[in-house]
Amino acid sequence: MSMRKKYLLLSMVLVLALTVTGALALAGWNQAQGQKARLHEIYQGALLSALRQMEDMQLSLEKALLTGSSAHCAAYLSQVSSGGAQVQRSLSLLPLSHPANQPAVKFANQLSDYADSLIAKGNISSRDYEQLKNLITICREYTQALSGGLDRLSAAALSGAPFYPEGEMEESYDSAVSYPSLIYDGPFSDGRKPGAAQALAGLPAITREDAERIAREFVGAERVVRTARGADMGGPIPCYGVTLELNDITLEAAVTCQGGKILWLTPDHADFPLKKTMEDCRAAALEFLSARGYEHMQPTYFQVYQGIGVISFAATQGETILYPDLIKLQLRMDNAQVVGMEARNYWQNHVPRGLLQPDLTPDEARALVSDPLQIEKMQLCLIPTEAGERLCYEFRGTFQDDIYLLYIDAQTGEEADLLKLVEGSTGLEAV
């Protein structure tokens, strides 16, 4: 074999070896990157789970402090106890050296033990109340710290940085627990479980042609360019589907086959300019409902979402708010016109009730509210329950700058429910 052929063969062998080596290195790098990405996902999931559980514990602590029922207090403390164990399990998936691990695990363990000891103790002293207030503050701070850690971890995953940032979470809460000698768009927005529409009973059936006419008139005939057949709907409340084409938006409507009522209406897009105020939208919504026969409706809560104002309305009977009978309207915020509606709860439940007469006076009910809740407003209301409906006094109040709704049964004086109003990214507020 000539020298030229030998050199050529040697070069080919070297190229092949380098190619194989490069391929192996690339495969190893890809495998390492895949493992790194999977670890990021595991750590991110662990932090997210711990964050949600810490938020749930904070809410349970707040409710334990505010409730006037010893049975409810024990139930909330039990949720705190189990939540502490869940936080520990979630954070155990992180490296032992992770900044969030040691102090948060220690706090969750102490908080769980403290809740257990309060349950065993059977009563909460004034000192315990002060301790609970302190723990709520600490829970809030840990929630913020975990949220910040989650943001940094997400940024690290995108940049290829280490799994967690340098530094340590503050450990100033080590002695926070001294052992004794131990997140809506308005209340009842989900209403009852789906069922037959009581308010439609006895009403006549309509045709498809009727449905298109009804939908057009409901939206406003002057706004509708044309209508077309939409997707029909079966289930407990059968409906005709109607598509309504307006000048710059298309709406889909469901019109009940019995009675010809609008069950829901939804737009095909949002993102309208914010030219109108919520007060403008509220006034327009009330006028819209009144013109279509929805009388005695009271606005309860609203939120703004992608240029659409969503306002919840509850029917009233006398001075009593009927929370089971809810309607939600969607109004575009460039011109305050209605483009959406959800009325399932209303048509399921809106029938005249009997005499809504409380056995307790307002003062007797107020005396049952725990002291930490600073009452701002009280009203009589009917709330939905698994068993039916319950006449209650609703007490709206604040605790540590948060808003709560406490419901006292107007017949028995029992605490029926305790809700916290959370202002989310969409800006949930009272109207």
XYZ file of C-alpha atoms in Angstrom:
431
model
C 0.000 0.000 0.000
C 1.400 3.361 -1.000
C 2.080 6.056 1.575
C -0.623 8.215 -0.011
C -3.222 5.511 0.532
C -2.033 4.971 4.091
C -2.405 8.691 4.875
C -5.836 8.716 3.245
C -6.952 5.692 5.266
C -5.572 7.190 8.473
C -7.377 10.461 7.789
C -10.633 8.644 7.222
C -10.216 6.748 10.501
C -9.483 9.990 12.371
C -12.504 11.735 10.833
C -14.692 8.775 11.711
C -13.359 8.725 15.268
C -13.931 12.460 15.681
C -17.439 12.111 14.251
C -18.286 9.283 16.630
C -16.778 11.175 19.549
C -18.718 14.311 18.621
C -21.938 12.377 18.243
C -21.442 10.723 21.618
C -20.653 14.068 23.210
C -23.723 15.638 21.645
C -25.908 12.760 22.797
C -24.480 13.078 26.280
C -25.066 16.831 26.272
C -28.641 16.379 25.070
C -29.232 13.761 27.744
C -27.793 16.053 30.401
C -29.940 18.941 29.201
C -33.005 16.695 29.238
C -32.259 15.576 32.777
C -31.688 19.185 33.781
C -35.020 20.207 32.278
C -36.788 17.367 34.064
C -35.213 18.402 37.356
C -36.365 21.964 36.772
C -39.899 20.668 36.205
C -39.778 18.591 39.403
C -38.446 21.500 41.465
C -40.895 23.932 39.913
C -43.805 21.590 40.632
C -42.633 21.155 44.220
C -42.376 24.906 44.812
C -45.751 25.556 43.184
C -47.411 22.880 45.311
C -45.803 24.252 48.489
C -46.885 27.779 47.547
C -50.524 26.767 47.079
C -50.544 24.764 50.292
C -49.041 27.690 52.212
C -51.790 29.951 50.823
C -54.427 27.408 51.870
C -52.957 27.238 55.386
C -53.053 31.022 55.661
C -56.726 31.067 54.674
C -57.551 28.278 57.140
C -55.749 30.159 59.917
C -57.720 33.296 59.119
C -60.999 31.393 59.206
C -60.049 29.685 62.483
C -59.450 33.098 63.987
C -62.652 34.660 62.665
C -65.186 31.872 63.110
C -67.488 31.889 66.083
C -68.127 28.155 65.866
C -65.861 25.840 67.871
C -66.650 22.970 65.480
C -65.702 25.054 62.459
C -62.575 26.267 64.232
C -61.471 22.671 64.830
C -62.122 21.860 61.146
C -60.026 24.813 59.979
C -57.195 23.900 62.358
C -57.328 20.351 61.042
C -56.815 21.752 57.537
C -53.795 23.684 58.841
C -52.372 20.525 60.372
C -52.686 18.470 57.189
C -51.482 21.420 55.096
C -48.261 21.602 57.103
C -47.551 17.960 56.328
C -48.228 18.563 52.638
C -45.810 21.499 52.545
C -43.134 19.292 54.049
C -43.757 16.565 51.441
C -43.592 19.062 48.571
C -40.399 20.732 49.747
C -38.763 17.357 50.398
C -38.468 17.046 46.598
C -36.024 19.963 46.548
C -32.281 19.542 47.276
C -31.509 19.758 50.968
C -29.405 22.852 50.242
C -32.214 24.663 48.436
C -32.841 28.050 50.094
C -36.546 27.383 50.528
C -36.100 24.036 52.171
C -34.966 24.227 55.765
C -36.777 27.298 57.197
C -40.051 26.633 55.357
C -40.088 22.962 56.323
C -39.347 23.872 59.912
C -42.124 26.467 59.990
C -44.644 24.092 58.368
C -43.774 21.401 60.912
C -44.164 23.802 63.850
C -47.419 25.173 62.481
C -48.841 21.679 62.024
C -47.930 20.721 65.584
C -49.375 23.968 66.909
C -52.681 23.380 65.143
C -52.835 19.821 66.533
C -52.231 21.076 70.058
C -54.985 23.707 69.746
C -57.403 21.012 68.568
C -56.468 18.817 71.509
C -56.761 21.753 73.888
C -60.380 22.316 72.819
C -60.511 26.070 73.425
C -58.609 29.124 72.208
C -57.409 31.691 74.713
C -56.736 35.374 74.070
C -53.036 34.495 73.926
C -53.803 31.883 71.265
C -55.652 34.504 69.225
C -52.591 36.757 69.262
C -50.457 33.792 68.267
C -52.762 33.032 65.346
C -52.523 36.627 64.131
C -48.743 36.364 64.214
C -48.797 33.074 62.313
C -51.057 34.535 59.612
C -48.494 37.290 59.015
C -45.678 34.765 58.843
C -47.650 32.548 56.460
C -48.173 35.536 54.185
C -44.434 36.283 54.185
C -43.527 32.677 53.409
C -46.066 32.687 50.584
C -44.359 35.744 49.100
C -40.938 34.138 49.534
C -42.026 30.908 47.844
C -43.618 32.892 45.025
C -40.365 34.776 44.501
C -38.433 31.509 44.526
C -40.763 30.096 41.888
C -40.203 33.141 39.664
C -36.432 32.855 40.012
C -36.533 29.133 39.292
C -38.561 29.730 36.122
C -36.046 32.365 34.988
C -33.188 29.968 35.725
C -34.808 27.285 33.597
C -34.948 29.652 30.625
C -31.409 30.965 31.050
C -29.725 27.658 31.855
C -28.610 28.964 35.260
C -28.288 26.673 38.303
C -31.423 25.072 39.690
C -31.753 27.650 42.436
C -30.225 31.054 43.124
C -27.463 31.703 45.580
C -28.416 32.980 48.989
C -30.771 31.774 51.649
C -34.365 32.412 52.627
C -34.640 34.443 55.767
C -34.759 32.282 58.856
C -36.173 34.920 61.154
C -39.211 32.778 61.914
C -37.440 30.015 63.833
C -38.988 30.981 67.137
C -42.284 32.227 65.716
C -44.301 29.380 67.196
C -44.197 29.290 70.984
C -46.065 26.221 72.122
C -48.697 26.687 74.778
C -48.660 24.633 78.164
C -49.882 23.698 71.296
C -58.559 32.180 47.604
C -63.641 34.583 43.737
C -65.882 36.303 41.744
C -68.341 36.983 44.532
C -70.132 34.692 46.968
C -71.939 31.582 45.741
C -71.114 32.299 42.097
C -71.233 28.579 41.323
C -74.745 28.228 42.759
C -76.284 24.774 42.951
C -75.441 21.667 41.049
C -76.957 21.452 37.545
C -80.597 20.420 37.484
C -83.997 21.210 36.032
C -84.938 24.838 35.480
C -87.652 25.572 38.054
C -88.373 28.997 36.588
C -89.208 27.480 33.169
C -91.774 24.985 34.480
C -95.128 25.349 32.730
C -93.842 27.643 29.962
C -94.645 26.669 26.358
C -92.190 25.164 23.893
C -90.810 27.352 21.100
C -89.591 26.702 17.551
C -86.191 27.341 16.054
C -87.563 30.360 14.227
C -88.820 31.674 17.555
C -85.360 31.175 19.042
C -83.660 33.259 16.353
C -86.220 36.050 16.758
C -85.904 35.994 20.563
C -82.103 36.102 20.427
C -82.160 38.986 17.942
C -84.586 41.025 20.060
C -82.694 40.231 23.266
C -79.403 41.556 21.895
C -81.146 44.454 20.151
C -82.492 44.064 16.629
C -80.785 47.268 15.513
C -77.375 45.783 16.392
C -77.804 42.463 14.551
C -76.755 42.190 10.898
C -77.893 38.575 10.480
C -78.643 35.426 12.451
C -77.829 31.803 11.684
C -78.339 28.397 13.211
C -75.854 27.550 15.921
C -75.100 24.379 17.862
C -78.110 23.027 19.746
C -77.672 21.826 23.325
C -79.269 18.956 25.221
C -78.961 18.127 28.916
C -81.179 19.278 31.790
C -82.041 22.515 29.943
C -82.287 21.844 26.172
C -81.527 24.884 24.035
C -81.482 26.057 20.446
C -78.169 27.476 19.325
C -78.232 30.825 17.545
C -75.325 32.724 15.958
C -75.732 36.509 15.828
C -73.484 38.515 13.552
C -73.070 42.143 14.616
C -71.040 44.841 12.866
C -67.732 44.057 14.550
C -68.391 40.982 16.682
C -70.176 37.638 16.548
C -72.207 36.303 19.461
C -73.301 32.739 20.209
C -76.546 32.300 22.140
C -78.373 29.392 23.773
C -82.166 29.881 23.849
C -84.156 27.468 26.012
C -86.500 25.213 24.038
C -89.048 25.616 26.830
C -89.999 29.217 27.451
C -87.557 30.812 25.002
C -85.208 32.336 27.585
C -81.552 33.231 27.036
C -79.520 30.694 29.007
C -76.187 32.097 27.930
C -74.672 34.508 25.437
C -70.971 34.707 24.622
C -68.792 36.879 22.320
C -66.214 35.510 19.889
C -63.506 37.919 21.063
C -62.675 40.547 23.687
C -59.786 43.025 24.110
C -61.917 46.167 23.855
C -60.451 49.589 24.732
C -61.144 50.701 28.300
C -63.130 53.836 27.521
C -66.056 53.321 29.914
C -65.971 53.107 33.705
C -67.483 50.263 35.686
C -70.120 52.730 36.897
C -71.069 53.338 33.253
C -71.275 49.584 32.669
C -73.279 48.977 35.852
C -75.870 51.579 34.882
C -76.090 50.192 31.338
C -76.431 46.645 32.661
C -79.296 47.574 35.014
C -81.111 49.351 32.192
C -80.567 46.346 29.909
C -81.985 43.892 32.459
C -84.953 46.060 33.342
C -85.888 46.523 29.661
C -85.951 42.730 29.268
C -88.135 41.984 32.247
C -85.491 41.191 34.873
C -86.829 43.236 37.756
C -85.498 43.667 41.298
C -81.883 42.788 40.454
C -79.060 43.957 42.702
C -75.443 44.203 41.496
C -73.094 42.327 43.780
C -69.564 42.024 42.368
C -67.678 42.854 39.211
C -64.364 42.254 37.527
C -62.632 43.520 34.402
C -61.214 40.970 31.999
C -59.581 41.782 28.645
C -61.658 44.870 27.987
C -64.905 43.290 29.187
C -66.676 44.201 32.414
C -68.308 41.201 34.079
C -71.017 42.141 36.590
C -72.883 39.673 38.800
C -76.506 40.440 39.676
C -78.651 38.672 42.276
C -82.432 38.784 42.355
C -84.081 40.217 45.453
C -87.324 39.489 47.265
C -88.230 42.352 49.514
C -85.064 43.238 51.442
C -83.526 39.787 50.954
C -80.847 39.044 48.360
C -81.395 35.709 46.601
C -77.871 34.442 45.916
C -79.069 31.260 44.161
C -80.715 33.473 41.496
C -77.572 34.908 39.887
C -77.076 36.439 36.450
C -73.692 37.505 35.069
C -73.540 40.098 32.305
C -70.528 40.868 30.112
C -70.245 44.403 28.732
C -67.631 45.666 26.312
C -65.847 48.588 27.935
C -65.515 50.735 24.849
C -69.263 51.409 24.554
C -70.906 49.616 27.570
C -72.965 47.308 25.313
C -73.917 43.833 26.546
C -72.107 41.055 24.656
C -72.389 38.157 27.098
C -74.670 36.636 29.702
C -74.775 33.596 31.982
C -78.231 32.925 33.461
C -78.283 29.210 34.253
C -78.524 29.736 38.029
C -81.308 32.267 37.559
C -83.532 29.994 35.463
C -82.795 26.980 37.632
C -83.803 28.716 40.846
C -85.846 31.884 40.322
C -89.287 31.167 41.750
C -91.149 33.076 44.485
C -90.067 31.943 47.936
C -92.316 31.737 50.965
C -92.141 34.187 53.825
C -88.476 35.039 54.422
C -88.825 35.911 58.099
C -85.778 35.547 60.394
C -86.174 34.304 63.974
C -83.100 36.246 65.104
C -82.989 40.027 65.169
C -80.045 41.768 63.484
C -78.574 42.619 66.900
C -78.849 39.010 68.089
C -77.073 37.815 64.945
C -74.408 40.532 65.261
C -73.634 39.374 68.794
C -72.609 35.985 67.349
C -69.862 37.473 65.140
C -66.332 37.056 66.490
C -64.606 40.243 67.660
C -61.611 40.246 65.250
C -63.916 40.832 62.275
C -64.613 44.556 61.848
C -68.189 44.664 60.503
C -68.900 47.215 57.772
C -72.253 46.051 56.409
C -75.056 43.603 57.206
C -77.949 42.334 55.088
C -80.432 39.480 54.939
C -79.834 36.928 52.196
C -80.740 33.471 50.946
C -77.732 31.263 50.197
C -77.558 27.957 48.290
C -76.575 24.787 50.175
C -76.257 21.117 49.287
C -79.610 20.498 50.959
C -81.435 23.487 49.451
C -81.398 27.095 50.652
C -80.695 28.851 53.932
C -81.850 32.250 55.198
C -78.862 34.070 56.689
C -77.530 37.388 57.837
C -74.515 38.324 55.718
C -71.859 40.292 57.595
C -69.260 41.970 55.439
C -66.165 42.944 57.379
C -62.413 43.311 57.344
C -59.529 41.643 59.097
C -55.933 42.730 58.447
C -57.055 44.680 55.354
C -58.743 41.624 53.804
C -62.507 41.396 53.180
C -64.609 38.550 54.575
C -68.242 37.539 54.342
C -69.638 35.753 57.389
C -73.056 34.079 57.194
C -75.116 33.508 60.357
C -78.233 31.366 60.025
C -81.143 33.739 60.655
C -83.227 30.947 62.242
C -80.767 28.987 64.368
C -77.843 31.351 64.918
C -75.405 28.774 63.553
C -72.488 29.909 61.439
C -73.438 28.848 57.917
C -70.361 29.923 55.950
C -67.265 32.102 55.993
C -65.795 33.426 52.756
C -62.815 35.600 51.899
C -62.964 37.952 48.930
C -59.749 37.848 46.971
C -58.762 40.551 44.515
C -57.090 38.684 41.669
C -55.388 39.849 38.491
C -58.775 40.712 37.006
C -59.566 43.116 39.825
C -62.537 41.600 41.629
C -64.271 44.358 43.607
C -67.581 45.078 45.268
C -69.876 47.175 43.145
